[in-house]
Tab-separated table of C-alpha atoms and ligand atoms in Angstrom:
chain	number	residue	atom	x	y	z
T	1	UNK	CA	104.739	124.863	86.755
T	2	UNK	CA	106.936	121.583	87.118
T	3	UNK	CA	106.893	119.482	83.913
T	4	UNK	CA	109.284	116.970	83.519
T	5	UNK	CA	109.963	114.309	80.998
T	6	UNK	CA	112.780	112.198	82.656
T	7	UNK	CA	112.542	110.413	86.918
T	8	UNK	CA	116.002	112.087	86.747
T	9	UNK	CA	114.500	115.900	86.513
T	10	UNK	CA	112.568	115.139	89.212
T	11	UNK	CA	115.540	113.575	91.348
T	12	UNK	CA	117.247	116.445	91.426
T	13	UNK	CA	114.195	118.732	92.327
T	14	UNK	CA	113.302	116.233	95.451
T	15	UNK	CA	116.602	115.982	96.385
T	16	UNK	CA	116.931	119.639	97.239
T	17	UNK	CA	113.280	119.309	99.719
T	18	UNK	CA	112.696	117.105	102.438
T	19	UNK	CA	108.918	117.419	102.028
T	20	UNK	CA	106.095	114.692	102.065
T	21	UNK	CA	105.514	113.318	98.655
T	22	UNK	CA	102.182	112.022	97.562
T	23	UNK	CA	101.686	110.353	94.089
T	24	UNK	CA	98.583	109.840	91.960
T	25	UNK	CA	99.811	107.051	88.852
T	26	UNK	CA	97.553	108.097	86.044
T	27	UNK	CA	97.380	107.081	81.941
T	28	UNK	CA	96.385	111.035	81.355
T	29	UNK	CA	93.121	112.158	79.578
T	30	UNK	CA	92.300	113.172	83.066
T	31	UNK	CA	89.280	113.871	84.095
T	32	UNK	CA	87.271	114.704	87.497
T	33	UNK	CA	87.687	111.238	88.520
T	34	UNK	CA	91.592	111.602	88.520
T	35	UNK	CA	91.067	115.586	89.891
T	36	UNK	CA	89.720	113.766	93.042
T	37	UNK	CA	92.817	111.721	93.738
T	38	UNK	CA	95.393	115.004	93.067
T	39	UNK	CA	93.122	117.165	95.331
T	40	UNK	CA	93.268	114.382	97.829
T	41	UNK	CA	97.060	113.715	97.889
T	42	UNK	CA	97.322	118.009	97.752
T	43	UNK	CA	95.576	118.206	101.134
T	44	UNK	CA	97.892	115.383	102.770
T	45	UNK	CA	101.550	116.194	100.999
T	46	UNK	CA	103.665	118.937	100.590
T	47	UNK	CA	104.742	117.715	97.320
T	48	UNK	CA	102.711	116.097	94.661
T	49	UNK	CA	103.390	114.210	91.711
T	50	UNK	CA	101.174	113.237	88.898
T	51	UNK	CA	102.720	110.776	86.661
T	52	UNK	CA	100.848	110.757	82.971
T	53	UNK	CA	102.032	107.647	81.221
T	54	UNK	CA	100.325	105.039	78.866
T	55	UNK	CA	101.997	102.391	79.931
T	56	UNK	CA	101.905	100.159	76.793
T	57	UNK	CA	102.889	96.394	78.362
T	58	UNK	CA	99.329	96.759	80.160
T	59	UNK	CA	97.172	96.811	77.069
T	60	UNK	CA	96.359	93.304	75.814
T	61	UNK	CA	94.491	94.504	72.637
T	62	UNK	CA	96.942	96.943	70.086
T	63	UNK	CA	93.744	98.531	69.330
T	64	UNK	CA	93.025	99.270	72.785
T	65	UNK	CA	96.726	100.804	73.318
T	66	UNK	CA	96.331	102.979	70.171
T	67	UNK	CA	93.175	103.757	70.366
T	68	UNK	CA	93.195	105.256	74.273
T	69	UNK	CA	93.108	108.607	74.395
T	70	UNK	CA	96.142	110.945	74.786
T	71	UNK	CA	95.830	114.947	75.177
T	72	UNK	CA	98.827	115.751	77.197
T	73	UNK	CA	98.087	119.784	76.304
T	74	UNK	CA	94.923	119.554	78.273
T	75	UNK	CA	95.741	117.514	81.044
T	76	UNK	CA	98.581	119.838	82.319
T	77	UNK	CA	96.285	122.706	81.592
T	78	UNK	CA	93.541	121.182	83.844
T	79	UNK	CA	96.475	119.951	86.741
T	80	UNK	CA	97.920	123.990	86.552
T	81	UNK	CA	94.510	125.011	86.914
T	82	UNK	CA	94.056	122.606	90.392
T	83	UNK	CA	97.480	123.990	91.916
T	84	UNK	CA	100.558	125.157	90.004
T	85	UNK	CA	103.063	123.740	92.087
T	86	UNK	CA	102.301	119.980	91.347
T	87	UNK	CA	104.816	118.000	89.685
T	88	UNK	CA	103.992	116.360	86.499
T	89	UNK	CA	105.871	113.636	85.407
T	90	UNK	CA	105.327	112.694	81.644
T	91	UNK	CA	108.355	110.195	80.432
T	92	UNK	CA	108.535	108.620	77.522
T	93	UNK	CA	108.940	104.935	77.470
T	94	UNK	CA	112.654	104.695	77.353
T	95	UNK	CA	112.651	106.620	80.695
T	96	UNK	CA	111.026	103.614	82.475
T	97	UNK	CA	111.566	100.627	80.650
T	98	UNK	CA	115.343	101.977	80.492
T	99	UNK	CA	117.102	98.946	78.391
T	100	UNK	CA	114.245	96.687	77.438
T	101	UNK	CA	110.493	96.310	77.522
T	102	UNK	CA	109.912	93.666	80.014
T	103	UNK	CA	107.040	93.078	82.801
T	104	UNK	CA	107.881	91.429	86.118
T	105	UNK	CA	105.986	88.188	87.418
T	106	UNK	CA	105.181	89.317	90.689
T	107	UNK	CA	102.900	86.059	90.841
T	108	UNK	CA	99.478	87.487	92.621
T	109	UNK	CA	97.814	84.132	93.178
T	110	UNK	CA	94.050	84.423	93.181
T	111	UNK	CA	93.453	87.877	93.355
T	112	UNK	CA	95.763	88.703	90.263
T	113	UNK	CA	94.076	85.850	88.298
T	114	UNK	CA	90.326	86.829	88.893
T	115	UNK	CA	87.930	88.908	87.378
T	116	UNK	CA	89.689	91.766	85.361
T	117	UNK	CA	92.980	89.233	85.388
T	118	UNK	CA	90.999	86.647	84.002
T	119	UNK	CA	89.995	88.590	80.992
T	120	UNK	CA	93.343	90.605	80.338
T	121	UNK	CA	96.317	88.277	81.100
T	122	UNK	CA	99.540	89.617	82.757
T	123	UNK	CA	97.293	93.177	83.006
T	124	UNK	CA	98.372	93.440	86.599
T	125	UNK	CA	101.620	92.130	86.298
T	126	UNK	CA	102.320	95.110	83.828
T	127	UNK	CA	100.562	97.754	86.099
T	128	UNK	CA	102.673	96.767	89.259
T	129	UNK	CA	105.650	96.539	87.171
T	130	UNK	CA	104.972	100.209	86.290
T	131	UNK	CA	104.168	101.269	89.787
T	132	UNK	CA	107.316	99.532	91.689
T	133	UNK	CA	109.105	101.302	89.689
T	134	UNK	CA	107.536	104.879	90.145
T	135	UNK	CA	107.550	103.705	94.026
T	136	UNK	CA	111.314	103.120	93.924
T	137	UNK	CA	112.182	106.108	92.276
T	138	UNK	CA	110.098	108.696	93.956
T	139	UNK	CA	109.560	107.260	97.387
T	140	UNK	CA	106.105	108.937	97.735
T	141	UNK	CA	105.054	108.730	101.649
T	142	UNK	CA	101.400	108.428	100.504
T	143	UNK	CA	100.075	107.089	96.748
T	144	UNK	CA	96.353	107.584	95.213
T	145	UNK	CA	94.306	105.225	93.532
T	146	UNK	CA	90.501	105.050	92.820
T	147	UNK	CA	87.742	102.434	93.888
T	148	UNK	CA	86.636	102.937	89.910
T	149	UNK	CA	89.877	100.170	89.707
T	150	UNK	CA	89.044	98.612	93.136
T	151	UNK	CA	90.831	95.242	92.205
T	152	UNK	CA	93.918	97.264	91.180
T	153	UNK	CA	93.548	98.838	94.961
T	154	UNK	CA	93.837	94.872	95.811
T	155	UNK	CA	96.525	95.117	93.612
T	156	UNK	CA	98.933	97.702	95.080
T	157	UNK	CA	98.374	96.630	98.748
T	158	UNK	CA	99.549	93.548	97.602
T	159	UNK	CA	103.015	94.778	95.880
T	160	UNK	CA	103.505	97.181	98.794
T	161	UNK	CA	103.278	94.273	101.354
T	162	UNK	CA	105.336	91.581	99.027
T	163	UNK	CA	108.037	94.178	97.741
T	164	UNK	CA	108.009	96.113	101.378
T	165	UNK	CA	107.755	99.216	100.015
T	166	UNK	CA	107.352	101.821	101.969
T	167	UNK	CA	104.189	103.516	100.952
T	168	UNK	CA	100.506	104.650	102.680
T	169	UNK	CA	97.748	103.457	99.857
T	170	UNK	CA	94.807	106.005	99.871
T	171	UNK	CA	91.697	104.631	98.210
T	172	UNK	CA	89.585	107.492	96.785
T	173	UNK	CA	85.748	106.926	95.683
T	174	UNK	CA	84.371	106.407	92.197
T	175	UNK	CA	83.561	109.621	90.869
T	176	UNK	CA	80.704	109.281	88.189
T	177	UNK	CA	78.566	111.552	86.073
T	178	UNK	CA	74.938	112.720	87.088
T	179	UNK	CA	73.574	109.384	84.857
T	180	UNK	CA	75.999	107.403	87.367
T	181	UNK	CA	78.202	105.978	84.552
T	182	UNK	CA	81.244	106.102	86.392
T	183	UNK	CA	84.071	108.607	84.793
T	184	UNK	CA	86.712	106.810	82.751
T	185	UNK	CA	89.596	108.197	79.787
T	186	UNK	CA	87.563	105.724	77.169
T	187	UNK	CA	84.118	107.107	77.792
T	188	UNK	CA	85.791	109.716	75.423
T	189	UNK	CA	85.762	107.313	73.036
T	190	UNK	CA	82.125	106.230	73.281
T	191	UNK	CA	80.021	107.950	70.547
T	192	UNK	CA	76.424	109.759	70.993
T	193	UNK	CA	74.652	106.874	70.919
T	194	UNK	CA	76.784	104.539	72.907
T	195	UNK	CA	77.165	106.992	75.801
T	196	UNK	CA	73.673	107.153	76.226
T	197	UNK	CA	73.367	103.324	76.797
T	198	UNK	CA	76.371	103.139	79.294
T	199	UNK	CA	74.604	104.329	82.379
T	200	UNK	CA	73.210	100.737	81.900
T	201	UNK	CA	76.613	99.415	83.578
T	202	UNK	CA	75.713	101.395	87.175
T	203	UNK	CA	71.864	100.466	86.698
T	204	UNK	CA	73.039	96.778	87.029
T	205	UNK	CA	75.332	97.261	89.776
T	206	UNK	CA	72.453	99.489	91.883
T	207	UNK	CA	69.870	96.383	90.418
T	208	UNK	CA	72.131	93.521	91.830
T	209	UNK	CA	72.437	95.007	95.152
T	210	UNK	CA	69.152	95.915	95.406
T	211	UNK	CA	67.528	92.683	94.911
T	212	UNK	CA	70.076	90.275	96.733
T	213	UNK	CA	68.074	91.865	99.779
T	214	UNK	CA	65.341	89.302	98.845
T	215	UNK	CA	66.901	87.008	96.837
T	216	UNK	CA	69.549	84.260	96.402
T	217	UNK	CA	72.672	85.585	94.432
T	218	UNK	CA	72.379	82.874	91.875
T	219	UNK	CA	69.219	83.627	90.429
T	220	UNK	CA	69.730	87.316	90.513
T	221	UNK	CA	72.994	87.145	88.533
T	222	UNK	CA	71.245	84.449	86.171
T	223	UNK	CA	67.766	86.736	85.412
T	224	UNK	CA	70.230	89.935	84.787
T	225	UNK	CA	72.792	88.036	82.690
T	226	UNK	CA	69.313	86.886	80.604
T	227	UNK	CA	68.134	90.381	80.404
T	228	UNK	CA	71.686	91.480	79.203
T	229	UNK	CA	70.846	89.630	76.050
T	230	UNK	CA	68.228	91.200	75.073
T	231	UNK	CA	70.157	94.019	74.881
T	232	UNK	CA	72.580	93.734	71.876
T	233	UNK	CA	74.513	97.012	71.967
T	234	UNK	CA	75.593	96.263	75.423
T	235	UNK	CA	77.569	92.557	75.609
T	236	UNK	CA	77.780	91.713	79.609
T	237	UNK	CA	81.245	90.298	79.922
T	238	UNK	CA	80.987	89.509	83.534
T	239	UNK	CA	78.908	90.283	86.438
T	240	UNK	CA	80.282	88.837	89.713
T	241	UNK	CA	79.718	89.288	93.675
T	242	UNK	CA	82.525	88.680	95.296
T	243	UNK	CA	84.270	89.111	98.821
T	244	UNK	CA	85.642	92.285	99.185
T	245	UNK	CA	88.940	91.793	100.541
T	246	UNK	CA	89.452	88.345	98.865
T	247	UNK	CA	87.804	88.550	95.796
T	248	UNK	CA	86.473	84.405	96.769
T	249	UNK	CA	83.096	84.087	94.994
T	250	UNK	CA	80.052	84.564	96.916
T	251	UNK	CA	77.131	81.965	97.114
T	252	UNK	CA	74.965	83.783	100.239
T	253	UNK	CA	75.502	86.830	102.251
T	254	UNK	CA	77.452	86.615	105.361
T	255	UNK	CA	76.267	90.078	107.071
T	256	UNK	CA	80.036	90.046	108.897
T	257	UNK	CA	81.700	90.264	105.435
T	258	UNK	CA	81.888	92.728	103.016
T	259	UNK	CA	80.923	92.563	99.702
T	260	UNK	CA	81.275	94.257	96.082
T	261	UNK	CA	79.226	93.582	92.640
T	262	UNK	CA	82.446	93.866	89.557
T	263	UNK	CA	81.105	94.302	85.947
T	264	UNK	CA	82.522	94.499	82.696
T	265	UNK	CA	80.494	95.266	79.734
T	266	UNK	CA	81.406	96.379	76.134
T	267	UNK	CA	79.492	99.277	73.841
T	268	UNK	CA	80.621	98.608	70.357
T	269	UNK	CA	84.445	98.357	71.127
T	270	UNK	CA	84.594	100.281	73.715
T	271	UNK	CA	85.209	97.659	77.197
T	272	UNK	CA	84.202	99.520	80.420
T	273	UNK	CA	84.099	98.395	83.704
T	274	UNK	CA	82.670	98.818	87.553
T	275	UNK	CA	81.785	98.290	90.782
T	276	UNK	CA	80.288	98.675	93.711
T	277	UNK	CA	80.160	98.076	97.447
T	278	UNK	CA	76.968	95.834	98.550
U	1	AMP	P1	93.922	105.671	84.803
U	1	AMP	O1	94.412	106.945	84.203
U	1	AMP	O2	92.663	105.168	84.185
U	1	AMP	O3	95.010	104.624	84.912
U	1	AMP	O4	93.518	106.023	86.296
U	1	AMP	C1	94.431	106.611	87.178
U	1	AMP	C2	93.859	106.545	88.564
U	1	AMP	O5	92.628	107.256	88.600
U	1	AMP	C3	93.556	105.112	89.020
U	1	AMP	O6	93.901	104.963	90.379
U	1	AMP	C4	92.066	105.018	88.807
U	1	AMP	O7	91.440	104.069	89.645
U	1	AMP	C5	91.625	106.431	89.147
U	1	AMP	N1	90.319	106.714	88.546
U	1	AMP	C6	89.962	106.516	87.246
U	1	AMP	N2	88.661	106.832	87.078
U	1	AMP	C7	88.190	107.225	88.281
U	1	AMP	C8	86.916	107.670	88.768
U	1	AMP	N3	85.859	107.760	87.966
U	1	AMP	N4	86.801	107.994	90.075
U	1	AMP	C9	87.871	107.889	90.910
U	1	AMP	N5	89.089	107.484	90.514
U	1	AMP	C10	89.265	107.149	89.223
């Protein structure tokens, strides 16, 4: 079992292997979701690293930052349990923020500003801060992320191309629970009640791309966003088609282009959020 708490620990253990390193960033509480990017980056790497950190610069709401769940005793359980040999790297701020607490502007344009950017400023700027940095310390061949996040995947493509890092993004499907709410650390914070309504969040996706078959994209997003108001316990913050690779708003179906449906809804305090491809 590998657990370190300082880049530097793990330095010295890569130094001594010339092996193929494959990294999966993760905020811990894992669950299958984050399973499927480790067993994906075990099958193409010699060496893998998990790094378990809450980064805090990337929460926009104190609440949010307290609130999100930590069980660090757990999660190294469940990664010994996957493969013993994988390398967990669980610092403590200090480790990566070094002398002070400070994001970078790596000024995204349009795809940084949209959607999940809109609604939590400078969230992006303070996730690829974060991963440069585990990039330029552990020069993984190959890094993990999942399609739950999909604009973060637009994300990461973007830092590797603009900082020329050397690193092979693998994008891993949304792993979801038999309801199809899709798996995520704060549905542990959802209570009885509140679970049961989330499947709501997949329904919509599956309803939007059923009926743009038939029908223009305006209406559809107008009837749903109507419907979501009848439904108090579940507040529709946004519900958007968009292009898949640019995230350019979408008035009609170009069957050339791809497509995904992004939603963000909150139950009681609890934001979640989605998506799918069309
Ligand atoms: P997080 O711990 O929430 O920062 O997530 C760490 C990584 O796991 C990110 O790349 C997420 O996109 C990915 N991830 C989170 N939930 C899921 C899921 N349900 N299915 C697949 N990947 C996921």
């Amino acid at each position: 079992m590998y657990y370190f708490k300082t880049s530097k620990e793990i330095l010295d253990f890569l130094n001594k292997t010339n092996k193929s390193v494959g990294l999966v960033p993760t905020m811990g509480a894992l669950h299958p979701g984050h399973e499927s990017l480790i067993k994906k980056a075990l099958i193409e790497n010699e060496i893998v690293i998990v790094s378990i950190f809450v980064n805090p610069t990337q929460f926009d709401n104190k609440d949010d930052l307290i609130n999100y769940p930590r069980n660090l005793e757990s999660d190294v359980k469940k990664i010994k349990k996957i493969d013993s040999k994988i390398i967990i790297y669980s610092p403590l701020i200090k480790d990566l923020y070094v002398d002070n607490i400070s994001v970078k502007d790596f000024n995204f344009g349009f795809i940084g500003s949209e959607l999940e950017g809109h609604f939590r400023k400078n969230h992006f700027n303070s996730v690829a801060t974060i991963v440069e940095k585990l990039f330029n310390l552990f020069k993984p061949n190959r890094a993990y992320f999942g399609e739950k996040d999909y604009q973060q995947i637009l994300i990461i493509k973007n830092l590797i191309l603009k900082s020329n890092l050397n690193v092979e993004l693998t994008s891993c499907p949304t792993v979801r629970d038999p309801d199809g709410l899709a798996l995520s650390s704060r549905n542990d914070l959802l209570s009885k009640k509140e679970r049961k309504i989330a499947p709501i969040i997949y329904k919509t996706l599956l309803n939007v791309k059923n009926k743009i078959k038939n029908e223009q994209i305006e209406s559809v997003i107008f009837k749903i966003e109507n419907e979501f108001e009848s439904t108090p316990s579940l507040k529709l913050e946004y519900l958007e088609i968009r292009e898949a690779l640019s995230l350019k708003p979408v008035k009609k179906i170009n069957k050339e282009k791809k497509y995904r449906a992004f939603i963000s809804a909150i139950i009681g305090k609890i934001r979640l959020i989605d998506n799918i491809e069309l």
